[in-house]
Amino acid sequence: MSLTVRPVVGRRAKITALGTYVPPDVLTNQDLEKMVATSDQWIMERTGIRERHVLAKGMGLSDICTEAAKKCLAARCIGPEELEVIIVGTVTPDMMYPSTACLVQLKIGAPHVWGFDVSGGCSGFTYALLAGVKLVESGAHKMVLVCGADANTRMTDYTDRTTCVLFGDGGGAVLLEPAEEGEIGFIDYINEIDGAGGVSLYMPGGGSLNPSTHETVNKKMHYIHQDGPAVYKFAVRKMAEASAALLARNGITGADLGCFIPHQANKRIITATAERLGMAPDRVIINIEKYGNTSAGSIPLAMETAIEEGKLNKGDLVLLAAVGAGFSVGTVLLRWEI
Ligand SMILES: CC(C)(COP(=O)(O)OP(=O)(O)OC[C@H]1O[C@@H](n2cnc3c(N)ncnc32)[C@H](O)[C@@H]1OP(=O)(O)O)[C@@H](O)C(=O)NCCC(=O)NCCS
């Protein structure tokens, strides 16, 4: 291995803590069999999903982020007063505005922060992470909380079997701080957006173009609209291409990675990407069976799974990769320093 660690202008940034949260209510494939013409067998074979968590009535995305943020701060043994910035990657905020970052600030009681939301579809966590990393690397901030979470079930049409089996709610938060002497932390990224893919995955209602009216609701414009096979083809190609390019330009291969933590959209997309990267299956983190597709929440949840399974350890090189609405592509290479 000849890892090329790119120099940064200021200091290096590292993840120092992780916290995750999924709401307790579970929707199983058997439950869905009673709602639409589907089967546990079809869902498992085509997606790898067995069950997903669902936010209870009266709760919002900010509640997922708040619970994850509290766990993250507890893991680092610090209070909310030490935070300087809150960044939230999501496409399912509580409301159009204020930002989820503002809602989380209030709920965790962080007195000295600013913050904002990042809309990157399923790449939302990697984009929010990058924004936070750059704030630390520039020297502007020393304590940045980055949340990635989504409440997709709130935007899902439970009469449409092609989308309703896929999505779940949940997410997580990481803390970013300057790396110590000898640590590497964040190494490199390759991101890309392709607006031509917008027609394949979008929610047309409720924005400034089609504000909510009885008509937009009757036409189901407030739900996720997706051309599944088009998203699938793009995801299989791009997740592998961007990941391979990121490893190559840093002088490493899949064999040098401690683990690969991909966005959990479809088990077949993940295994195809892992095969292309030459990754041994036991170092590829897959938890889609338990959570479904949680969009920006999936990578932090998969980090937690990797830790629980003993596959994410201090000093490991880690590749994160996501593809989602936009289309958006997000890949990150880092060294785990916890
Ligand atoms: C959605 C997805 C699972 C569909 O799998 P697929 O293998 O492409 O299946 P198709 O859409 O071609 O459908 C095959 C058949 O299954 C049927 N089908 C679709 N959903 C079904 C369901 N839940 N249960 C049973 N049958 C279903 C289709 O109607 C179709 O029937 P037909 O052949 O009679 O027309 C897959 O395309 C996918 O995962 N796409 C990416 C989605 C994604 O990741 N989105 C989030 C962005 S990150």
XYZ file of C-alpha atoms and ligand atoms in Angstrom:
386
model
C 0.000 0.000 0.000
C 1.291 3.489 -0.836
C -1.376 5.802 0.557
C -1.008 9.349 -0.759
C -2.280 11.667 1.952
C -3.191 14.963 0.348
C -1.880 18.010 2.221
C -4.483 20.423 3.612
C -4.053 24.194 3.898
C -4.866 24.413 7.630
C -5.136 21.454 9.970
C -6.532 17.978 9.423
C -10.046 17.002 10.595
C -11.168 13.742 12.205
C -14.350 12.127 13.500
C -14.208 11.898 17.299
C -17.641 10.472 18.195
C -20.726 8.820 16.716
C -24.341 8.609 17.867
C -27.303 7.073 16.032
C -31.056 6.774 16.450
C -33.909 4.860 14.865
C -37.499 5.285 16.066
C -38.832 2.192 17.898
C -41.824 1.350 15.642
C -41.046 -1.303 12.998
C -42.781 -1.986 9.656
C -42.031 -5.509 8.418
C -42.351 -7.044 4.970
C -45.257 -9.057 6.361
C -46.976 -5.792 7.333
C -46.473 -4.512 3.774
C -47.909 -7.729 2.322
C -51.205 -6.666 3.936
C -51.024 -3.162 2.409
C -49.933 -3.694 -1.248
C -49.472 -6.573 -3.735
C -45.978 -7.601 -2.645
C -44.234 -10.409 -0.802
C -41.444 -10.837 1.701
C -39.690 -13.017 -0.886
C -39.801 -10.331 -3.625
C -38.598 -7.577 -1.299
C -35.758 -9.696 0.139
C -34.592 -10.936 -3.271
C -34.747 -7.557 -5.035
C -33.580 -5.270 -2.211
C -32.312 -7.214 0.828
C -34.772 -5.378 3.115
C -36.698 -7.286 5.802
C -37.971 -4.432 7.976
C -37.662 -0.684 8.472
C -38.262 1.755 11.348
C -41.067 4.304 11.219
C -41.327 7.653 12.993
C -44.344 7.890 15.322
C -47.058 10.487 14.780
C -46.130 13.828 16.326
C -42.376 13.285 15.862
C -40.250 14.938 13.178
C -36.836 14.518 11.588
C -35.372 16.921 14.157
C -36.258 14.404 16.883
C -34.135 11.724 15.188
C -31.232 14.188 14.868
C -31.645 15.372 18.454
C -31.495 11.855 19.906
C -28.477 11.001 17.731
C -26.764 14.286 18.668
C -27.267 13.663 22.400
C -25.730 10.185 22.097
C -22.839 11.608 20.093
C -22.074 14.280 22.711
C -22.369 11.685 25.494
C -19.912 9.406 23.667
C -17.386 12.297 23.642
C -18.251 13.246 27.247
C -18.953 16.869 26.349
C -21.963 19.156 26.728
C -23.816 21.077 23.996
C -22.151 24.316 25.109
C -18.908 23.115 23.484
C -20.432 22.903 19.995
C -19.664 25.613 17.444
C -21.566 24.451 14.329
C -24.472 22.076 13.545
C -24.864 20.796 9.970
C -27.751 18.508 9.000
C -27.865 16.469 5.789
C -31.506 15.658 5.012
C -34.247 15.928 2.378
C -37.071 15.338 4.854
C -36.861 18.265 7.315
C -39.645 18.938 9.836
C -40.738 21.833 7.600
C -39.451 24.072 4.792
C -37.942 26.425 7.363
C -36.488 27.030 9.894
C -33.655 24.647 9.154
C -33.372 21.361 11.035
C -30.064 22.694 12.393
C -32.006 25.445 14.198
C -34.506 22.938 15.618
C -31.712 20.663 16.837
C -29.865 23.645 18.367
C -32.942 24.457 20.434
C -33.687 20.858 21.431
C -30.178 19.995 22.607
C -29.693 23.471 24.128
C -26.492 24.475 22.345
C -25.933 28.140 23.254
C -23.036 29.142 20.983
C -23.623 27.604 17.526
C -24.553 28.497 13.997
C -25.594 25.963 11.389
C -27.482 24.963 8.297
C -29.043 22.063 6.366
C -27.602 20.330 3.310
C -29.891 18.830 0.632
C -27.943 16.052 -1.070
C -30.510 13.259 -1.313
C -28.991 9.967 -0.239
C -25.536 11.611 -0.528
C -26.626 14.129 2.116
C -24.462 12.756 4.927
C -21.278 12.704 2.840
C -21.956 16.279 1.641
C -22.702 17.556 5.153
C -19.596 15.760 6.424
C -17.461 17.434 3.780
C -18.852 20.884 4.676
C -17.962 20.230 8.315
C -14.508 18.893 7.471
C -13.689 22.032 5.486
C -14.775 24.270 8.402
C -12.346 22.392 10.668
C -9.514 22.186 8.128
C -9.733 25.922 7.443
C -9.167 26.620 11.131
C -12.544 28.374 11.417
C -14.008 25.859 13.899
C -12.890 23.129 16.309
C -16.153 21.380 17.238
C -18.650 20.640 14.462
C -21.664 18.324 14.767
C -22.715 16.706 11.486
C -26.083 14.900 11.352
C -27.310 12.682 8.524
C -30.909 11.538 8.844
C -34.162 11.139 6.945
C -37.806 10.402 7.667
C -38.639 8.955 4.267
C -41.770 7.157 5.409
C -43.401 10.587 5.779
C -43.018 11.161 2.011
C -43.957 7.625 0.917
C -47.141 6.592 -0.873
C -48.238 3.372 0.845
C -50.368 2.402 -2.167
C -47.306 2.388 -4.483
C -45.552 -0.967 -4.108
C -42.581 0.153 -6.209
C -41.478 2.714 -3.574
C -43.164 1.882 -0.262
C -41.130 -1.262 0.379
C -37.808 0.584 0.154
C -37.727 3.375 2.686
C -37.273 3.691 6.454
C -36.553 6.403 9.050
C -33.413 6.988 11.103
C -29.967 8.503 11.144
C -26.952 9.557 13.119
C -24.509 12.265 14.071
C -20.726 12.539 14.164
C -18.494 15.056 15.853
C -15.639 16.608 13.872
C -12.568 18.062 15.547
C -8.972 18.898 14.543
C -6.737 15.821 14.286
C -3.876 15.378 16.753
C -0.216 15.112 15.746
C 0.296 11.857 13.804
C -3.405 11.373 13.046
C -4.776 11.559 9.502
C -8.578 11.596 9.752
C -10.267 12.896 6.608
C -8.198 12.177 3.490
C -10.024 12.867 0.216
C -13.355 12.871 -1.625
C -14.890 12.701 -5.094
C -18.378 14.197 -5.418
C -20.552 14.849 -8.439
C -24.075 16.014 -9.261
C -25.990 15.323 -12.471
C -29.257 17.260 -12.725
C -30.394 15.196 -15.708
C -31.221 12.502 -13.137
C -33.714 14.761 -11.357
C -36.658 13.303 -13.275
C -35.840 9.808 -11.995
C -36.223 10.569 -8.272
C -38.052 13.605 -6.932
C -40.856 15.014 -4.827
C -42.666 17.510 -7.058
C -45.146 19.071 -4.615
C -44.810 21.440 -1.692
C -42.030 23.665 -3.040
C -42.180 27.079 -4.722
C -42.920 25.590 -8.165
C -45.914 23.508 -7.043
C -46.948 24.821 -3.623
C -49.272 22.531 -1.690
C -52.891 22.767 -2.803
C -55.792 20.314 -2.745
C -54.876 19.578 -6.372
C -51.201 18.756 -5.653
C -52.283 16.486 -2.813
C -54.933 14.772 -4.977
C -52.248 14.184 -7.606
C -49.965 12.711 -4.915
C -47.257 15.261 -5.681
C -46.159 15.318 -2.027
C -44.836 11.756 -2.302
C -41.561 10.280 -3.556
C -41.710 9.713 -7.335
C -39.130 7.271 -8.622
C -38.063 5.430 -11.752
C -36.461 2.570 -9.799
C -34.601 0.849 -12.644
C -33.109 4.192 -13.860
C -31.859 4.983 -10.339
C -30.545 1.447 -9.995
C -28.505 1.623 -13.234
C -26.989 4.997 -12.345
C -26.214 3.893 -8.777
C -24.496 0.648 -9.785
C -22.305 2.446 -12.339
C -21.507 5.634 -10.447
C -20.943 4.273 -6.957
C -18.309 1.928 -8.333
C -16.731 4.464 -10.725
C -16.367 7.264 -8.163
C -15.148 4.877 -5.444
C -12.555 3.271 -7.733
C -11.308 6.694 -8.878
C -10.986 7.913 -5.278
C -8.974 4.855 -4.225
C -6.769 5.031 -7.347
C -5.849 8.676 -6.908
C -4.821 7.957 -3.312
C -2.619 5.042 -4.342
C -4.678 2.279 -2.710
C -7.060 -0.536 -3.657
C -10.088 -2.112 -2.000
C -7.734 -4.601 -0.342
C -6.167 -1.752 1.701
C -9.478 -0.689 3.236
C -10.442 -1.708 6.760
C -14.043 -1.493 5.643
C -16.378 -0.108 3.001
C -19.410 1.749 4.388
C -21.857 2.377 1.530
C -25.245 4.053 1.449
C -27.871 1.331 1.932
C -30.260 1.651 -1.036
C -30.280 -1.904 -2.323
C -28.157 -4.901 -1.341
C -27.508 -5.681 -5.005
C -26.075 -2.168 -5.626
C -23.734 -2.598 -2.646
C -22.456 -6.054 -3.597
C -21.916 -5.028 -7.247
C -19.845 -2.024 -6.091
C -17.874 -4.103 -3.596
C -17.069 -6.713 -6.245
C -15.823 -4.012 -8.618
C -13.548 -2.668 -5.839
C -12.231 -6.150 -5.027
C -13.491 -5.953 -1.449
C -13.864 -9.131 0.604
C -17.564 -9.466 1.532
C -16.832 -9.538 5.274
C -15.434 -5.978 5.114
C -18.501 -4.539 3.367
C -21.012 -3.145 5.834
C -24.614 -4.092 5.052
C -27.485 -3.463 7.472
C -30.248 -2.706 4.948
C -32.133 -5.787 6.167
C -32.945 -3.994 9.464
C -33.387 -0.387 8.347
C -34.297 -0.189 4.633
C -33.142 2.939 2.809
C -32.797 5.781 5.324
C -31.229 8.148 2.746
C -28.840 10.542 4.544
C -29.182 8.408 7.676
C -27.786 5.216 6.220
C -24.027 5.828 6.446
C -23.968 6.851 10.138
C -26.227 3.862 10.911
C -23.853 1.616 8.965
C -20.885 3.088 10.896
C -22.624 1.975 14.088
C -23.158 -1.510 12.634
C -19.491 -1.675 11.608
C -18.415 -0.830 15.170
C -20.857 -3.358 16.680
C -19.501 -6.058 14.341
C -15.880 -5.174 15.234
C -15.137 -4.125 11.643
C -14.316 -0.453 12.274
C -11.241 0.109 14.405
C -8.745 2.879 15.141
C -6.333 3.336 12.256
C -8.573 1.658 9.640
C -8.860 3.206 6.203
C -12.572 3.617 5.437
C -14.425 4.354 2.220
C -17.877 5.955 2.388
C -19.942 6.031 -0.817
C -23.445 7.182 -1.693
C -25.613 7.857 -4.730
C -29.015 9.484 -4.571
C -31.573 12.004 -5.786
C -30.243 14.754 -8.004
C -28.566 12.602 -9.151
C -25.913 13.087 -6.485
C -22.720 11.100 -5.894
C -20.661 11.342 -2.703
C -17.502 9.413 -1.818
C -15.159 10.012 1.122
C -11.875 8.360 2.126
C -10.814 8.731 5.745
C -8.816 7.086 8.490
C -10.854 6.158 11.567
C -9.161 7.736 14.590
C -11.434 6.699 17.484
C -36.934 -0.410 -6.972
C -36.156 -1.680 -7.308
C -35.980 -2.517 -6.071
C -36.970 -2.477 -8.322
O -36.270 -3.662 -8.649
P -36.140 -4.104 -10.167
O -35.427 -5.385 -10.164
O -35.543 -2.957 -10.925
O -37.630 -4.349 -10.571
P -38.522 -3.628 -11.683
O -38.816 -2.213 -11.279
O -37.897 -3.861 -13.008
O -39.845 -4.481 -11.549
C -39.898 -5.876 -11.840
C -41.319 -6.348 -11.610
O -41.591 -6.345 -10.195
C -42.777 -5.605 -9.958
N -42.657 -4.965 -8.660
C -42.223 -3.729 -8.372
N -42.282 -3.522 -7.047
C -42.761 -4.658 -6.496
C -43.020 -5.057 -5.181
N -42.810 -4.250 -4.112
N -43.485 -6.302 -4.962
C -43.707 -7.161 -5.993
N -43.472 -6.825 -7.266
C -42.998 -5.595 -7.515
C -42.858 -4.611 -11.082
O -44.176 -4.134 -11.272
C -42.357 -5.444 -12.237
O -43.421 -6.257 -12.689
P -43.603 -6.574 -14.249
O -42.336 -7.287 -14.640
O -44.815 -7.415 -14.272
O -43.758 -5.239 -14.909
C -34.779 -1.361 -7.924
O -34.940 -0.790 -9.201
C -33.992 -0.400 -7.084
O -33.569 -0.721 -5.993
N -33.733 0.812 -7.611
C -32.990 1.819 -6.898
C -33.893 2.469 -5.918
C -33.161 3.369 -4.973
O -32.126 3.031 -4.512
N -33.727 4.527 -4.660
C -33.240 5.426 -3.714
C -32.131 6.257 -4.231
S -30.662 5.955 -3.427
